[in-house]
C-alpha positions as MATLAB code, in Angstrom:
seq = 'MYFGSFNPIHIGHLIIAEHVLNNTDLTQIWFVVSPQNPLKTPASLLNEYQRLHLVQLAIKDNLRLKVSDIEFKLPRPSYTIDTLNYFAEKYSNHQFHVILGSDSFKNISQWKNYQTLLKNYKIIVYKRQEFDIKNPTLVIYLHEAPILDISSTFIRKSIREGKSTRYLLPDEVREEIERGGYYKNH';
ca = [
     117.205 -125.090  -13.847;
     116.706 -128.536  -12.509;
     115.902 -128.132   -8.800;
     115.987 -130.945   -6.388;
     117.268 -132.480   -3.160;
     119.126 -135.082   -5.262;
     119.167 -137.349   -2.256;
     120.927 -139.001   -4.069;
     121.201 -138.072   -7.727;
     120.516 -141.138   -9.891;
     120.398 -142.121  -13.512;
     116.757 -141.070  -13.877;
     117.748 -137.452  -13.138;
     120.557 -137.666  -15.683;
     118.401 -139.322  -18.322;
     115.740 -136.645  -18.014;
     118.387 -133.879  -18.176;
     119.838 -135.307  -21.359;
     116.342 -135.794  -22.815;
     115.481 -132.157  -22.138;
     118.676 -130.970  -23.753;
     118.046 -133.203  -26.801;
     114.360 -132.124  -27.200;
     114.327 -128.417  -26.474;
     116.390 -125.454  -27.467;
     118.223 -125.354  -24.127;
     121.976 -125.447  -24.332;
     122.770 -126.098  -20.639;
     121.052 -127.402  -17.554;
     121.964 -126.265  -14.053;
     121.266 -128.750  -11.248;
     120.290 -126.616   -8.225;
     120.867 -128.681   -5.115;
     118.260 -127.643   -2.528;
     119.568 -127.883    1.073;
     116.032 -127.782    2.464;
     112.884 -128.313    0.445;
     109.972 -126.794    2.298;
     107.805 -129.784    1.414;
     110.269 -132.411    2.715;
     111.505 -133.299    6.209;
     115.186 -132.267    6.724;
     115.889 -135.420    8.772;
     115.692 -137.648    5.704;
     118.358 -135.642    3.822;
     122.058 -136.448    3.549;
     124.238 -133.386    4.333;
     123.872 -130.857    1.564;
     127.639 -130.666    0.805;
     127.715 -134.453    0.421;
     124.699 -134.268   -1.973;
     126.389 -131.492   -3.883;
     129.580 -133.595   -4.230;
     127.511 -136.531   -5.529;
     125.927 -134.306   -8.210;
     129.405 -133.034   -9.172;
     130.639 -136.569   -9.560;
     127.575 -137.533  -11.670;
     127.881 -134.688  -14.180;
     131.615 -133.905  -14.235;
     132.120 -135.221  -17.773;
     129.146 -133.441  -19.392;
     129.852 -129.831  -20.328;
     126.128 -129.191  -20.925;
     125.424 -129.910  -17.247;
     126.374 -127.660  -14.381;
     125.797 -127.800  -10.607;
     124.800 -124.857   -8.380;
     125.001 -124.482   -4.552;
     123.371 -121.042   -4.593;
     120.516 -122.190   -2.361;
     123.127 -122.939    0.418;
     123.688 -119.195    0.620;
     120.066 -118.063    0.387;
     117.502 -118.022    3.258;
     115.962 -121.388    4.208;
     113.810 -123.090    3.425;
     114.549 -122.781   -0.297;
     111.853 -121.420   -2.514;
     112.133 -121.880   -6.290;
     110.831 -118.374   -7.067;
     113.477 -116.725   -4.811;
     116.236 -118.680   -6.388;
     115.036 -117.904   -9.890;
     114.705 -114.192   -9.153;
     118.257 -114.228   -7.724;
     119.613 -115.904  -10.885;
     117.603 -113.634  -13.189;
     119.149 -110.616  -11.481;
     122.708 -111.982  -11.321;
     122.690 -113.479  -14.843;
     120.509 -111.033  -16.724;
     121.860 -112.208  -20.073;
     120.487 -115.723  -19.425;
     116.920 -116.962  -19.870;
     115.899 -119.434  -17.145;
     113.438 -122.331  -17.420;
     112.383 -124.748  -14.698;
     112.362 -128.524  -15.264;
     109.775 -130.467  -13.273;
     108.240 -133.888  -13.252;
     104.474 -133.975  -13.734;
     104.228 -135.211  -10.068;
     105.826 -131.998   -8.804;
     103.877 -129.848  -11.268;
     100.644 -131.266   -9.789;
     101.654 -129.598   -6.473;
     102.817 -126.258   -7.930;
      99.829 -124.433   -6.375;
     101.484 -125.145   -2.952;
     104.659 -123.341   -4.025;
     105.482 -119.799   -2.900;
     104.349 -117.247   -5.507;
     103.586 -119.974   -8.013;
     101.542 -117.597  -10.188;
     104.579 -115.364  -10.594;
     106.674 -118.465  -11.395;
     104.240 -119.541  -14.135;
     103.940 -115.987  -15.499;
     107.715 -115.203  -15.657;
     109.423 -118.509  -16.407;
     108.953 -121.291  -18.864;
     108.219 -124.580  -17.187;
     109.411 -127.801  -18.853;
     107.448 -130.771  -17.520;
     108.297 -134.422  -18.116;
     105.669 -137.054  -17.550;
     105.909 -139.239  -14.480;
     103.828 -142.371  -14.161;
     100.311 -141.837  -12.922;
     100.644 -138.035  -12.979;
      99.082 -136.427  -16.033;
      98.699 -132.731  -16.604;
      95.238 -131.314  -17.172;
      96.348 -127.934  -18.672;
      99.542 -128.522  -20.667;
      99.172 -125.132  -22.423;
     100.852 -123.484  -19.454;
     104.058 -125.441  -19.940;
     106.357 -127.159  -22.406;
     105.162 -130.714  -21.912;
     107.545 -133.463  -22.990;
     105.110 -136.337  -23.584;
     107.755 -138.638  -24.963;
     110.206 -138.329  -22.012;
     111.487 -141.692  -20.860;
     109.488 -142.939  -17.896;
     111.731 -144.623  -15.353;
     110.243 -145.801  -12.111;
     113.414 -144.943  -10.156;
     113.370 -142.756   -7.120;
     115.861 -141.555   -4.530;
     113.532 -143.005   -1.878;
     113.773 -146.468   -3.499;
     117.588 -146.159   -3.704;
     117.931 -145.104   -0.016;
     115.697 -147.995    1.022;
     117.786 -150.444   -1.102;
     121.014 -149.174    0.521;
     119.502 -149.521    4.040;
     118.552 -153.086    3.190;
     121.988 -153.918    1.798;
     120.743 -154.381   -1.782;
     122.657 -153.465   -4.914;
     122.127 -150.069   -6.467;
     124.256 -150.913   -9.504;
     122.748 -149.396  -12.720;
     120.500 -147.077  -10.651;
     123.374 -144.702   -9.859;
     126.364 -143.510  -11.826;
     129.311 -145.707  -10.863;
     131.264 -142.907   -9.224;
     128.263 -141.848   -7.212;
     127.569 -145.409   -6.078;
     131.233 -145.863   -5.084;
     131.255 -142.636   -3.121;
     128.017 -143.586   -1.291;
     129.525 -146.981   -0.397;
     132.876 -145.468    0.628;
     131.094 -142.872    2.836;
     128.548 -145.290    4.228;
     125.836 -142.812    3.195;
     122.148 -143.725    3.618;
     122.766 -146.820    5.738;
     120.844 -145.238    8.612;
     118.693 -142.591    6.809;
];
């Protein structure tokens, strides 16, 4: 499970997903689009269905990647542990892992029922610049993950400023954002 606002999804997300698939025994990654992250302000988010559509465009040609809108149907704000428990019950024949950047993992103690999350699910952490993990024995730590200093915040700022986002976004995602006028005022 690769949870995120994906506001918008960008090539960094896709590179990490592919890297995880290539360097673990996972056979598929599910992008879980979070309509409302409890640690982010909702005003900065593009509509959840538009973000879901952008993820669908980004991954449509990769059979090892799947998108889920399950958090749209669950109580808000979205909590990772609640979503994982839902999936574990609904898909009891699957084994679920959580993919996180080391920046997010640093804040895991702020997450709802994080001890249960760490106890019941494998956590795959990829290194983000300036965020190292002090206790990597709790997780599968991908030291060699490509480090790209690309963020959705940077992309939104670039769009507001009228700058090019070519090569930061998959072409179809970039074209849809331009066509819809997304992020011009976010």
